[in-house]
Coordinates of C-alpha atoms in Angstrom, one line a residue:
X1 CA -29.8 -18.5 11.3
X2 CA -33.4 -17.8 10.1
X3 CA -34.0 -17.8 5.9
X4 CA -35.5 -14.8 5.0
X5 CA -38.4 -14.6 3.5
X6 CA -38.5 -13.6 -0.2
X7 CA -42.0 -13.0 -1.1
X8 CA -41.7 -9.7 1.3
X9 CA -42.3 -6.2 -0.5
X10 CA -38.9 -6.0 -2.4
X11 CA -38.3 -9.7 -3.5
X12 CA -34.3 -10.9 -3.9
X13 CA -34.2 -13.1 -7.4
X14 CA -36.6 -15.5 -8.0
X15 CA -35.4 -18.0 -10.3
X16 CA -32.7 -19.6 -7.1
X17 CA -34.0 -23.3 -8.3
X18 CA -32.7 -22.4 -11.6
X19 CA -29.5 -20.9 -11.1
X20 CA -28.8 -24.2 -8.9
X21 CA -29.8 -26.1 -11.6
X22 CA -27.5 -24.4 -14.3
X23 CA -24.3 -23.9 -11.8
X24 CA -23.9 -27.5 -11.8
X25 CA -20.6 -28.1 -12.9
X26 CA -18.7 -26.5 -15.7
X27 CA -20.3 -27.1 -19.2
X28 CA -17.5 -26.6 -21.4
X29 CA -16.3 -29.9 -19.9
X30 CA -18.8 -31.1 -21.6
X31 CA -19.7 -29.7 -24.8
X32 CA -16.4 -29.5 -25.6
X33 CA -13.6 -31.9 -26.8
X34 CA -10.2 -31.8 -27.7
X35 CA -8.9 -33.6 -30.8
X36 CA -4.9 -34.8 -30.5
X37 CA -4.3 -32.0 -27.1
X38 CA -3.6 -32.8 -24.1
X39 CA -7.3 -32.6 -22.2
X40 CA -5.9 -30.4 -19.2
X41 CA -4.3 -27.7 -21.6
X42 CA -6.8 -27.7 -24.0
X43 CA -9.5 -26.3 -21.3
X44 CA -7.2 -24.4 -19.7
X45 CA -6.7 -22.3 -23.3
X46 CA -10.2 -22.5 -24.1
X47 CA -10.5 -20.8 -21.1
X48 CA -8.6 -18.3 -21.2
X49 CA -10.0 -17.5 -25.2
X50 CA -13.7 -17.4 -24.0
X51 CA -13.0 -15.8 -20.5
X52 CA -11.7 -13.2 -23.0
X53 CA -14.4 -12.7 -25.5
X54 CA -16.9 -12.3 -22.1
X55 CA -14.7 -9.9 -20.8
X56 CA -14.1 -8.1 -24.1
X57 CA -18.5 -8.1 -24.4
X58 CA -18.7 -6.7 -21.3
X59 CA -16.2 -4.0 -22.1
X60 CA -18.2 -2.7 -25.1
X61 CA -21.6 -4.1 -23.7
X62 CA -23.1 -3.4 -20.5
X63 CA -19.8 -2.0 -18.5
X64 CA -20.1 0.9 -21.6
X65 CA -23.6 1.9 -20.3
X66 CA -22.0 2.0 -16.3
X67 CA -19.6 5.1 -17.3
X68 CA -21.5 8.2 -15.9
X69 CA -19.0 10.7 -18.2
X70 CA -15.2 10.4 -15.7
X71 CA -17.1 8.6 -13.4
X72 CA -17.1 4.6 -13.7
X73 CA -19.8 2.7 -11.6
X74 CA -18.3 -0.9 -11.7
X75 CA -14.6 -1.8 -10.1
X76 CA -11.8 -3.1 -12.2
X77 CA -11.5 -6.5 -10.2
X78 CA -13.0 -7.8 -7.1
X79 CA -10.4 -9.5 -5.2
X80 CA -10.9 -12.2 -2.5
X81 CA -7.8 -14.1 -1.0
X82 CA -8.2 -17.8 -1.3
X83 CA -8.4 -18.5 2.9
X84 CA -11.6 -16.3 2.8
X85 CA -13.1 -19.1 0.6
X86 CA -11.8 -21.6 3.2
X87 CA -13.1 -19.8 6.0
X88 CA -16.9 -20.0 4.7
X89 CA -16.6 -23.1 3.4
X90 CA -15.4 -24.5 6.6
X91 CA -18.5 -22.8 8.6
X92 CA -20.9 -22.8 5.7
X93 CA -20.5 -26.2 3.8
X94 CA -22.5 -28.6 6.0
X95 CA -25.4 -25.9 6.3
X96 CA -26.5 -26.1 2.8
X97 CA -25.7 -25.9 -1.1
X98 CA -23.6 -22.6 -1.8
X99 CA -23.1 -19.3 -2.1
X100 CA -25.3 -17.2 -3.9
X101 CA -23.9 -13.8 -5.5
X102 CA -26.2 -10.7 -5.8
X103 CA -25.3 -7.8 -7.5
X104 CA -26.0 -5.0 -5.4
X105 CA -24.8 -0.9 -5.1
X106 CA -22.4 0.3 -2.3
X107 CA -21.8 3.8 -1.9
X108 CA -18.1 5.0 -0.6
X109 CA -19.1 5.2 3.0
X110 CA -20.6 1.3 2.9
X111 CA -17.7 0.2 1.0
X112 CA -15.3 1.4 4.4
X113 CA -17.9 -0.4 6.2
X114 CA -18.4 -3.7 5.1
X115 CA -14.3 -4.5 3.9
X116 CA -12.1 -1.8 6.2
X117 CA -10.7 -0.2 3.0
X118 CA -11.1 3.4 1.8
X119 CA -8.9 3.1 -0.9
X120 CA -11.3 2.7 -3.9
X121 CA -9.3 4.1 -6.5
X122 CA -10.2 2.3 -9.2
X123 CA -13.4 4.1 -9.7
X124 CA -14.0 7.6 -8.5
X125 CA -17.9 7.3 -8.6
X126 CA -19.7 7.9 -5.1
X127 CA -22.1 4.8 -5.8
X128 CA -20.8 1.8 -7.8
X129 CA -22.0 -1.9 -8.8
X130 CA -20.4 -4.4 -5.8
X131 CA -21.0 -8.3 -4.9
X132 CA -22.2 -9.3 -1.8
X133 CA -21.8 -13.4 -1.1
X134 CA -24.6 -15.5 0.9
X135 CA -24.7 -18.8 1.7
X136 CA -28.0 -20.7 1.1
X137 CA -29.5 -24.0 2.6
X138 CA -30.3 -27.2 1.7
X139 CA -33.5 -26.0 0.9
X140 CA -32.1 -23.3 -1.4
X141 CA -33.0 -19.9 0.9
X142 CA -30.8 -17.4 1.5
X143 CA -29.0 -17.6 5.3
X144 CA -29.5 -14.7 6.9
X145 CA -25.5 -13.2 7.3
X146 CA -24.1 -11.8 4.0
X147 CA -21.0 -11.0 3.4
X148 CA -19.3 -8.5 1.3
X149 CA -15.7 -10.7 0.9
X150 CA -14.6 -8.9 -2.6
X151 CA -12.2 -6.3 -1.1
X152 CA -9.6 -4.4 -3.2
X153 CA -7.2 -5.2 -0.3
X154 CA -8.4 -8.0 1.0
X155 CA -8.9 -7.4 4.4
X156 CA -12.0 -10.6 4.9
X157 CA -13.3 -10.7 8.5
X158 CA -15.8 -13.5 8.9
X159 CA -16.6 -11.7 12.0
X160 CA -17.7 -8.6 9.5
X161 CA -21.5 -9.8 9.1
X162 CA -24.1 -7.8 7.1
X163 CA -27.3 -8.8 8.9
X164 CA -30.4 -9.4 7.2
X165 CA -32.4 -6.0 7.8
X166 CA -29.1 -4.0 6.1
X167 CA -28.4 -6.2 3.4
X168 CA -32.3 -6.3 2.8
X169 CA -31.8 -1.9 2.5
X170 CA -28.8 -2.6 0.5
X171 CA -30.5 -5.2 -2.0
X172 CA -33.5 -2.9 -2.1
X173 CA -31.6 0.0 -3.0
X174 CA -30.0 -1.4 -6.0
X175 CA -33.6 -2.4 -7.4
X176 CA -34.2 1.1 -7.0
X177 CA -30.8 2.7 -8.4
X178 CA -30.2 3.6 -11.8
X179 CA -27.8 1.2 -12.6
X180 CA -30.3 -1.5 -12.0
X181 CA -32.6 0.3 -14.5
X182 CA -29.9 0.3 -16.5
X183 CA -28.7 -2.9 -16.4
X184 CA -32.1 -4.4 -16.7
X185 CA -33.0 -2.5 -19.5
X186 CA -29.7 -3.1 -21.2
X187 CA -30.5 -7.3 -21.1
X188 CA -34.4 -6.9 -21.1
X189 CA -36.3 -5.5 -17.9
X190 CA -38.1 -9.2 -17.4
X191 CA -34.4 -10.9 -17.3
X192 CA -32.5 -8.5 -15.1
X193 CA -28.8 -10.0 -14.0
X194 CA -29.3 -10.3 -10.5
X195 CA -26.6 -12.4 -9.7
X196 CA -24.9 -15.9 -9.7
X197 CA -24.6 -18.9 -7.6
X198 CA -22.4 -21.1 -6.5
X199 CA -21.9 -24.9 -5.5
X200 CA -19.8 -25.6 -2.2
X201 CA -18.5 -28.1 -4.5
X202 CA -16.6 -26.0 -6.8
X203 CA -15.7 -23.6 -4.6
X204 CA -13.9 -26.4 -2.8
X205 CA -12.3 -27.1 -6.2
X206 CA -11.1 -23.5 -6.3
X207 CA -9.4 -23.8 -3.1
X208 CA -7.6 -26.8 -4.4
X209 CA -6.3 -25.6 -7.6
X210 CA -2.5 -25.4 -7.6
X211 CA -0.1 -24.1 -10.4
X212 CA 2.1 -25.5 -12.6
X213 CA 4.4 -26.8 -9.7
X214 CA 2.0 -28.0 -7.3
X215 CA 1.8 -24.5 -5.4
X216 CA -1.5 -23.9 -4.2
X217 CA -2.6 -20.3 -5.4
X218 CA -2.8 -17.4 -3.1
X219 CA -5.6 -15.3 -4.2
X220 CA -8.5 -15.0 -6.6
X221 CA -9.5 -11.9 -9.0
X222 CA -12.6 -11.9 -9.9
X223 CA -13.9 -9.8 -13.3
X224 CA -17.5 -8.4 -14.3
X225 CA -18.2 -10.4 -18.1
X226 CA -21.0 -10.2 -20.3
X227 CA -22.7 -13.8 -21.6
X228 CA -21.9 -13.0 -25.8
X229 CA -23.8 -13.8 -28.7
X230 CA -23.4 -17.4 -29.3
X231 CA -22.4 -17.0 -33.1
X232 CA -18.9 -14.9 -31.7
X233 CA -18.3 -18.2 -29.8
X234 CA -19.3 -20.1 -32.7
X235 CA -16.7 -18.1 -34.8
X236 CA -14.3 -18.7 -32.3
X237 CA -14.3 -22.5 -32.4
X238 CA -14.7 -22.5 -36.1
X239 CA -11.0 -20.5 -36.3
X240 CA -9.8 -22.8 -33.8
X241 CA -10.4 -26.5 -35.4
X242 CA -8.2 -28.2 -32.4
X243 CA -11.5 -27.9 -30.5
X244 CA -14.5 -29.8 -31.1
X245 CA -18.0 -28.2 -30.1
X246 CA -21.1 -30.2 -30.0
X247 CA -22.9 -27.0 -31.3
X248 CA -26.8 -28.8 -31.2
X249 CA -26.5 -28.8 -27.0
X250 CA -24.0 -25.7 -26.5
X251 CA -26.7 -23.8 -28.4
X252 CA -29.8 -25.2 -26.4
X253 CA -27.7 -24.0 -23.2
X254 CA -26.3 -21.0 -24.3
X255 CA -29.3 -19.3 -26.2
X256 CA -31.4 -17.9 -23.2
X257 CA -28.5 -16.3 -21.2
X258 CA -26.9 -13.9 -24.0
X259 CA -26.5 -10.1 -22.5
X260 CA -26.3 -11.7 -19.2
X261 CA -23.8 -10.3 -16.7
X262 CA -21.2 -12.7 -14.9
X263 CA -18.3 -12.9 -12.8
X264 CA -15.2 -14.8 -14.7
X265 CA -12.4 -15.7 -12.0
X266 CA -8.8 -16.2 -12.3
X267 CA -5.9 -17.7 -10.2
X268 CA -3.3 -14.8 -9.1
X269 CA 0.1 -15.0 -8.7
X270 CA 0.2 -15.7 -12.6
X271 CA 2.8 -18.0 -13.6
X272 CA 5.6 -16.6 -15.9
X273 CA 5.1 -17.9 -20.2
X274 CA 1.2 -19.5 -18.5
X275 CA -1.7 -18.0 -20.2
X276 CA -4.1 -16.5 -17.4
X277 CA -5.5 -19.5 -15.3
X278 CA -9.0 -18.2 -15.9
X279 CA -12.4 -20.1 -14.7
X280 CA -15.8 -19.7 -14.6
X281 CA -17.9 -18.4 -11.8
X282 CA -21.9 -20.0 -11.6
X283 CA -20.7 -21.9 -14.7
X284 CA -22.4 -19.8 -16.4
X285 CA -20.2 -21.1 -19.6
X286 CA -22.7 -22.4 -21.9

């Protein structure tokens, strides 16, 4: 598998060194402390509260400039079952770093495609917003298979490869689609979301996570968020004073990604009185 080349006529995102760089681990472990919790609850809540106010963002953010009049251009969640991770992490792993996560457009026709599913209900627009996953090297290119493992059915075929010269079309499409532009010019046009990574690392802590009573979970939903402005996460840690925040370094990582689109993920079946087992995807928590 050849890397493709990225300085050809329409570039993929540029800034790969840095997403690596930030997608290390999970910074609310971090920047965050508990004082008289239990440590394993108290993320799991502060989870859950955040994972909320990104989605809530979203909602009256970015997702509010995707609604073409009846016609919504994003999904309502992107689901993957949990042996799809497995299955690229089993061939992808030793190869290199991760996965990397564009955001690209899929019309009706590509969505039957790519996942073997023509039942896109929740949206009734011809062209909509989709994630396509990639693994990259060690040396942090792209490989050159793609796949689009976000299906509303969950139908993942690692044997269902988008090769470089259609996911290239694909990719280059979306630069040129009007939900780019409007994307881009909703964060600013020189900061476009483009997309987030992924360590092999955490997604092998995905696979592992297990419920309440040691049962691993089945499947993963994953939901489009919007990076807040930092004082609404500042207010919410304020209300909440079981939390500490070491405000000085959540602010010096948080400040530059505001308006930023995301993915948040959470464990599915939910467990009955368990608030939703959200987490982050590209750690992309400040």
């Amino acid at each position: 598998m050849e890397a493709i080349n990225r300085d050809s006529e329409c570039s993929l995102v540029e800034n790969y060194d840095t997403l690596y760089v930030e997608a290390k681990g999970n910074k609310l472990d971090y920047l965050v402390y508990n004082k008289g919790v239990e440590k394993e609850l108290a993320f799991k809540d502060v989870h859950h509260d955040i994972a909320n106010i990104f989605i809530y963002q979203a909602t009256i953010g970015v997702l509010s400039k995707l609604d073409n009049g009846s016609k919504r251009l994003y999904l309502d969640k992107y689901s993957v079952k949990k042996k799809a991770l497995e299955e690229l992490y089993t061939k992808y792993s030793s190869l290199g770093l991760g996965i990397m996560f564009h955001f690209i457009t899929l019309n009706r026709k590509q969505y039957f495609m790519y996942t073997d599913n023509e039942d896109i209900s929740d949206t009734d627009a011809e062209e909509f917003i989709y994630i396509i996953g990639t693994p990259l090297d060690h040396d942090k290119n792209l490989l050159g298979e793609h796949f689009a493992i976000f299906n509303l059915k969950n139908n993942f075929d690692i044997n269902t490869i988008i090769d470089d010269h259609a996911f290239r079309d694909i990719y280059c499409n979306y630069k040129k689609s009007d939900l780019f532009r409007i994307v881009s010019d909703y964060r600013m046009p020189d900061k476009p979301s483009d997309g987030v990574f992924y360590p092999w690392e955490d997604i092998n802590k995905i696979m592992s996570e297990a419920n309440s009573q040691g049962n691993l979970y089945d499947e993963i939903e994953f939901i489009i968020g919007e990076v807040p402005n930092y004082k609404y996460i500042l207010d919410f840690f304020r209300r909440n004073p079981k939390y500490g925040l070491d405000e000085n370094r959540y602010r010096e990582a948080y400040a530059k990604e505001e308006k930023r689109i995301t993915i948040l993920g959470r464990y599915v079946p939910e467990e009955l009185g368990i608030r939703r087992n959200f987490f982050d995807m590209g750690s992309l928590y400040p």
